[in-house]
Structure formats: C-alpha cells, structure tokens
CSV table of C-alpha atoms in Angstrom, one decimal:
chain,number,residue,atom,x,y,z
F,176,UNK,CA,12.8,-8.0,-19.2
F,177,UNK,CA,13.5,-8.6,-15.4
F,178,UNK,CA,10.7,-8.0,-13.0
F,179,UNK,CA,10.2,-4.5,-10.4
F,180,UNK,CA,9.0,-4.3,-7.2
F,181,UNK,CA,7.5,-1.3,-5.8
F,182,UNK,CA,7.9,-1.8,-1.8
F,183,UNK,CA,6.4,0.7,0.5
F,184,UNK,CA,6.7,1.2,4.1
F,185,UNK,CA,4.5,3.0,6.1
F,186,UNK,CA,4.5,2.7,9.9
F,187,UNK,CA,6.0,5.6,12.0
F,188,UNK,CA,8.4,3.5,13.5
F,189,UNK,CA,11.6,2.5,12.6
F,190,UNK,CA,11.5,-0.8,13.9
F,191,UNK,CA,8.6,-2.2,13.2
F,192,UNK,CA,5.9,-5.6,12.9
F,193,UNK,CA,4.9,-4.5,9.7
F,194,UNK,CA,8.6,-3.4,8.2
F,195,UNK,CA,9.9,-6.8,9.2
F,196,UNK,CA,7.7,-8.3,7.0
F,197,UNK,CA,8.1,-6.1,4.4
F,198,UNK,CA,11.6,-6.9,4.3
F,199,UNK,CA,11.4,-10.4,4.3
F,200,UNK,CA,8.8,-10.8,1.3
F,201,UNK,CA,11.8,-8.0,-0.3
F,202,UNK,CA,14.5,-10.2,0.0
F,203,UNK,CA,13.0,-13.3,-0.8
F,204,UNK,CA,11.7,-11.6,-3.8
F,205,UNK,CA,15.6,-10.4,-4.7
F,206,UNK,CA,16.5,-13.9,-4.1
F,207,UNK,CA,14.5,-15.2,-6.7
F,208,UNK,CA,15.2,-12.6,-9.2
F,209,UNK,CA,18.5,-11.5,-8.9
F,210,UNK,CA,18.1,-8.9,-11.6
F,211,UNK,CA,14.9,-8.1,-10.2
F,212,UNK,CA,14.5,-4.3,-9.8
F,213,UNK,CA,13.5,-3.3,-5.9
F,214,UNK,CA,11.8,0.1,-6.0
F,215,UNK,CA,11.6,1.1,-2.3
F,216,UNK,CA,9.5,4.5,-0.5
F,217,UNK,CA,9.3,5.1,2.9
F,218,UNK,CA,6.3,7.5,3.3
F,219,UNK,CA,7.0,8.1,6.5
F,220,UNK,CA,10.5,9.3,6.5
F,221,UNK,CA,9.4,11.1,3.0
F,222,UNK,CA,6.1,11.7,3.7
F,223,UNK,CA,3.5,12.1,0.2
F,224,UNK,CA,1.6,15.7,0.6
F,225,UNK,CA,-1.9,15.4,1.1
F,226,UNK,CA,-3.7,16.4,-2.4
F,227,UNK,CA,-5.4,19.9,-3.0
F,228,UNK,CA,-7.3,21.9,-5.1
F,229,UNK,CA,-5.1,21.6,-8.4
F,230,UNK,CA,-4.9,18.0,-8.0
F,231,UNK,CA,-8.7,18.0,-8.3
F,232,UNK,CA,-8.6,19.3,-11.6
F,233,UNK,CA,-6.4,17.2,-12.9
F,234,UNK,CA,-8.6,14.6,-11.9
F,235,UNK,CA,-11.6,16.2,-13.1
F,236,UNK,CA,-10.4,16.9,-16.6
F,237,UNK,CA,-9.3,13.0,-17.1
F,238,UNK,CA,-12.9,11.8,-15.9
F,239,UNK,CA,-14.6,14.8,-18.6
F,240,UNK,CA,-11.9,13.9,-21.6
F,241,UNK,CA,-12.1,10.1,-21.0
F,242,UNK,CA,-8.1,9.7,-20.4
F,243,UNK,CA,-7.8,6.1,-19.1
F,244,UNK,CA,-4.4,5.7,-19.9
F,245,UNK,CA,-2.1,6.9,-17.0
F,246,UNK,CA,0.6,7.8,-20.0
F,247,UNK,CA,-1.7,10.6,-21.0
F,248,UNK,CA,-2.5,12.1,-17.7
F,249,UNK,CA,-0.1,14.9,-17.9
F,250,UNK,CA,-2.3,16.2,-21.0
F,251,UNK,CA,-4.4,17.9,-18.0
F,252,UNK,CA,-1.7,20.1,-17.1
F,253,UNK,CA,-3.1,23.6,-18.0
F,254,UNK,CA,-2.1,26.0,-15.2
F,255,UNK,CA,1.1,26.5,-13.4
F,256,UNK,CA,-0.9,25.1,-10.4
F,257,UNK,CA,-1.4,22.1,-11.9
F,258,UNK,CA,1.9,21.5,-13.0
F,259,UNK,CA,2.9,22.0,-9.6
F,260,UNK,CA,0.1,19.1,-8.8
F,261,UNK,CA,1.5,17.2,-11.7
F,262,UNK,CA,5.0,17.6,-10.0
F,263,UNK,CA,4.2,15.4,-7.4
F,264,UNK,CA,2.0,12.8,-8.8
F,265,UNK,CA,4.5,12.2,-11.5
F,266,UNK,CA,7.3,10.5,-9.8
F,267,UNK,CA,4.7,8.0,-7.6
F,268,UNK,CA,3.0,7.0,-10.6
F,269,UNK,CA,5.7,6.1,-12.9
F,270,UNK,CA,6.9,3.9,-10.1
F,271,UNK,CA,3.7,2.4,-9.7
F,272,UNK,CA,3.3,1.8,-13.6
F,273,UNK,CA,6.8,0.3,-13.7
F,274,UNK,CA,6.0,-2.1,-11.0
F,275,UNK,CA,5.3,-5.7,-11.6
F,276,UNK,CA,4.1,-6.3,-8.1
F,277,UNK,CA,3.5,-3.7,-5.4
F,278,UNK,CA,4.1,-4.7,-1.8
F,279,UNK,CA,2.6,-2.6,1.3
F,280,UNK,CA,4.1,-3.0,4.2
F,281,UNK,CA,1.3,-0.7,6.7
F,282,UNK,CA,0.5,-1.3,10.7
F,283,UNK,CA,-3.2,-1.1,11.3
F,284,UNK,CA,-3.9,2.9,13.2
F,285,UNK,CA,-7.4,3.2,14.8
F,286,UNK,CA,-9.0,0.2,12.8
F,287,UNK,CA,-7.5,1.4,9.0
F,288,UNK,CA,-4.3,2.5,7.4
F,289,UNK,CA,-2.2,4.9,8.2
F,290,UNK,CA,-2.5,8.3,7.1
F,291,UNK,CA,0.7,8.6,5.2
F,292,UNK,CA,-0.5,5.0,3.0
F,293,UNK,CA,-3.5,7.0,2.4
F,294,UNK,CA,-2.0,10.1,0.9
F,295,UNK,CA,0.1,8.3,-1.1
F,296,UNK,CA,-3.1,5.8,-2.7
F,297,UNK,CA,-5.0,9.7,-3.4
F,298,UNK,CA,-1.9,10.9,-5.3
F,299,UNK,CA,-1.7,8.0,-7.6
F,300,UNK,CA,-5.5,7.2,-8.4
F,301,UNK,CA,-7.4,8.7,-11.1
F,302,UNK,CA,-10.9,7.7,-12.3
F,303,UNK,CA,-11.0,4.4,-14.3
F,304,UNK,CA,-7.4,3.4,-14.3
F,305,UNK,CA,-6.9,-0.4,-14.4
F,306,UNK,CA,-3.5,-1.7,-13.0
F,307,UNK,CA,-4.1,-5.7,-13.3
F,308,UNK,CA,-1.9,-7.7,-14.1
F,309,UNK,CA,-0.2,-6.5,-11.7
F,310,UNK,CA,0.3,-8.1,-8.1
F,311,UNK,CA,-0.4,-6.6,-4.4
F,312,UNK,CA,0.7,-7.9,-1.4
F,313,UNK,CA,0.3,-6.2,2.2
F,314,UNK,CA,2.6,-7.1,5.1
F,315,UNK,CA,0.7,-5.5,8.1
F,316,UNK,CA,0.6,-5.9,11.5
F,317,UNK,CA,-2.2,-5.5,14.6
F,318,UNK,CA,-2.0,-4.4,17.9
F,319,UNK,CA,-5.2,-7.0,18.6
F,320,UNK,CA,-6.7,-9.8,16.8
F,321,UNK,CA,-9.0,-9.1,13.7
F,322,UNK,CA,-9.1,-11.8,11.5
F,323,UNK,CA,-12.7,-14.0,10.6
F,324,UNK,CA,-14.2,-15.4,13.9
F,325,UNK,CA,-12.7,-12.8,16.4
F,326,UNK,CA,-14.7,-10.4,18.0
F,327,UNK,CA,-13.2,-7.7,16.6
F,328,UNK,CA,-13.5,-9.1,13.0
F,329,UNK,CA,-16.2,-6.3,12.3
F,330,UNK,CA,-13.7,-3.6,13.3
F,331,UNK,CA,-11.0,-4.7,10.6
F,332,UNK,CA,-11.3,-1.4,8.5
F,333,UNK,CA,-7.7,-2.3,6.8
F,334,UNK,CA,-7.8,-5.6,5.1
F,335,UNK,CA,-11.4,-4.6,3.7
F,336,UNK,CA,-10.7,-1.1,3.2
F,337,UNK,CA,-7.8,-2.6,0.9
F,338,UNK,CA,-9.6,-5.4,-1.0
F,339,UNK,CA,-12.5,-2.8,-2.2
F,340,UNK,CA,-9.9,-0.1,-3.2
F,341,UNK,CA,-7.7,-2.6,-5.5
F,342,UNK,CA,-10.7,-4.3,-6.8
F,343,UNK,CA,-12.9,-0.9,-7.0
F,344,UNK,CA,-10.7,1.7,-8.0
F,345,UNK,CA,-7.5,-0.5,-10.1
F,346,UNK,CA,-9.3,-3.8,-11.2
F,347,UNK,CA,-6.9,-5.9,-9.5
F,348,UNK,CA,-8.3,-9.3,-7.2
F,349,UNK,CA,-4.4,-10.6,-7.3
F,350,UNK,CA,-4.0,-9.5,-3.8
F,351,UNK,CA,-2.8,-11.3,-0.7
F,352,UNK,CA,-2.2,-10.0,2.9
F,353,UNK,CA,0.5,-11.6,5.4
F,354,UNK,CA,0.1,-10.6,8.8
F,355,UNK,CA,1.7,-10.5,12.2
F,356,UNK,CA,-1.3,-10.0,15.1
F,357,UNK,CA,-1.4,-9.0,18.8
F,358,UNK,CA,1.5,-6.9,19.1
F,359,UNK,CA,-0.1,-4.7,21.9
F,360,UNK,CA,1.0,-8.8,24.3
F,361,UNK,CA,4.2,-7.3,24.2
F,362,UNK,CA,3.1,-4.0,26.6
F,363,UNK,CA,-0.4,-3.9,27.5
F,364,UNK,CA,-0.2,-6.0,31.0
F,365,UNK,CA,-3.9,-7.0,30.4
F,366,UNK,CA,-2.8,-8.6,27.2
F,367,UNK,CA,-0.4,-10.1,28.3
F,368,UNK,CA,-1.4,-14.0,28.7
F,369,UNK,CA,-1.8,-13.8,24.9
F,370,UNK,CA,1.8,-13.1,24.5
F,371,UNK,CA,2.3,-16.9,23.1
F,372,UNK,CA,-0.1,-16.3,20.6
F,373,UNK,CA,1.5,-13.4,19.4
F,374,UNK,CA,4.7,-15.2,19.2
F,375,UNK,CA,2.9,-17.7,17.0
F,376,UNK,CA,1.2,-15.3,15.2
F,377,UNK,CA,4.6,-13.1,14.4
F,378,UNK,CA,6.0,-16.9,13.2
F,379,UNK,CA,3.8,-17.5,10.9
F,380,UNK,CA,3.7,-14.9,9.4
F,381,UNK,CA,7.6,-14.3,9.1
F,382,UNK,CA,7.4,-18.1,7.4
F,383,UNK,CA,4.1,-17.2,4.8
F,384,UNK,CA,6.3,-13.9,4.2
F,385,UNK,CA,9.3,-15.9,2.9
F,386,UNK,CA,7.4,-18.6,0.9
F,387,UNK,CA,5.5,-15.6,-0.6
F,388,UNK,CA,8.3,-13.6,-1.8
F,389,UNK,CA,10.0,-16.5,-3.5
F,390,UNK,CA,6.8,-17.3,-5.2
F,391,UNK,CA,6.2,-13.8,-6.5
C-alpha cells in the first residue's frame, strides 16, 4: 500500500520561510515514494472555521459514550446542527486518518502558531484519540532566535506548544521540527549584522529538510 502525506501550509504569505521548507521535505518525500500520495491544505488560502457550539457536543458525547475510535465519531450526529459541525470536521479528519506522516509547515506569530494551524488542530481533535504510528514533522520559521541557550528560549511558545499537543492529546513522540531562524536580518536595520547567521540558519535547514524528506 503506498504511503500519504498530509502537508499543511499555514503562513499568510505566499512566499514564505516556512513554505519553502515545506516544499522541500514534500518533494523529497515524492522522490522517494513515487507512488506516494501527497495530500496538501493551505489553511490560509482555505481557511478552517473556528469551532462552535455544535462542535462541542459532538465532542462531549464521544468523551460520555467512550468513542475512541475516530471511525465512529459521526455516531454523535443527533441534530441538524451537528451535522452541519460534522460537515466540516469530516473532510480534515479523514485526511488526517489517511496520513502516514503529517507535515506542518507554520511561521512562529507572537511567540506560537498561527491562528489558522490552530483552528484546524480544534477541528480534528477529540478526547482520547491516539494517532501513533503515525509521523509529524514541522517546517517553521522565526523572525528571531529561539532555540536552547538563546535568550529568548523561554519565549518559544511553538515548538513546546507542539511537542505537548502531539504527545498529550494524539500519543505520538515521533515528531521532528526543521527550522529556518532570524528572518526579521532581512528588514529590521537593528538586526541586521545577524544577517549571516540567518543565511546559515535558512541553509541548514533547507539541507536537514531534504535529508528528512528522503528518509520519511
């Protein structure tokens, strides 16, 4: 059975850090499995609605009936409402069940995700759902620096935010993050004397993106 990938994109702009590494992890991927299946969503140009009330019950009735297996959700349709709810959540989470590994390609906005990421993670979750085996990878990139030993290590909201939701919330520790830092070199003047490590930075991460996607 040949392998899917489930590849979202989720900064604002078209041409961005984040959806250049996206696409190179994508094509290596396709390059080592030809008959591979690439699933791809950009939730910015086709933004996910935010949840509301109905999608609350849906969610409540799986957590009171013990429903752990996504394939059953829909049995919590009871109201046109909710099958309006349903409507929506349907065609995210058959993609995400038919995925093999899921690749997130997100900036970092104000120290997290992006909104339209976010939306997308409350449509698909439901209370005890496990997705391991399956693989996540996030290509992301940072205006600044965040990673272990910077100052602004504390303020990395993203990469943590991330771990704890795939671990907490889907049971999966098979995640690895790729990304391309101090971005804000290339137009904040007072940044600017940082521009080769950006350039570095962008490098490396373009290279870990290719070796990545083959190896998936």
């Amino acid at each position: 059975m040949s392998p899917t990938l489930l590849h979202l994109d989720a900064s604002a702009r078209r041409r961005s850090f984040s959806r250049e590494l996206g696409d190179t992890v994508a094509d290596a991927w396709l390059a080592a499995h030809p008959g591979g299946t690439h699933l791809h969503r950009d939730l910015a140009l086709d933004p996910v609605p935010h949840i509301g009330e109905a999608w609350t019950e849906l969610c409540d009735y799986v957590l009171e009936h013990r429903i752990t297996d996504p394939r059953r959700y829909q049995e919590a349709v009871r109201t046109p409402a909710q099958a309006q709810a349903w409507s929506v959540v349907e065609p995210l989470l058959s993609e995400l069940l038919a995925a093999d590994v899921v690749l997130m390609a997100a900036p970092m906005y104000n120290f997290s995700i992006p909104a339209s990421l976010k939306a997308w993670i409350d449509q698909v979750t439901f209370p005890k759902m496990s997705l391991a085996p399956r693989r996540f990878v996030v290509a992301h990139a940072r205006g600044g620096a965040y990673g272990p030993g910077t100052p602004r290590h504390a303020y990395d909201h993203q990469e943590a935010f991330l771990r704890d939701f795939f671990r907490g919330h889907y049971a999966v520790d098979d995640v690895t993050f790729v990304g391309t830092e101090l971005v804000n070199t290339l137009l904040d003047p007072d940044l600017a004397a940082l521009r080769a490590r950006h350039d570095d930075s962008r490098a490396a991460a373009l290279s870990a993106a290719r070796k990545l996607g083959g190896a998936l």
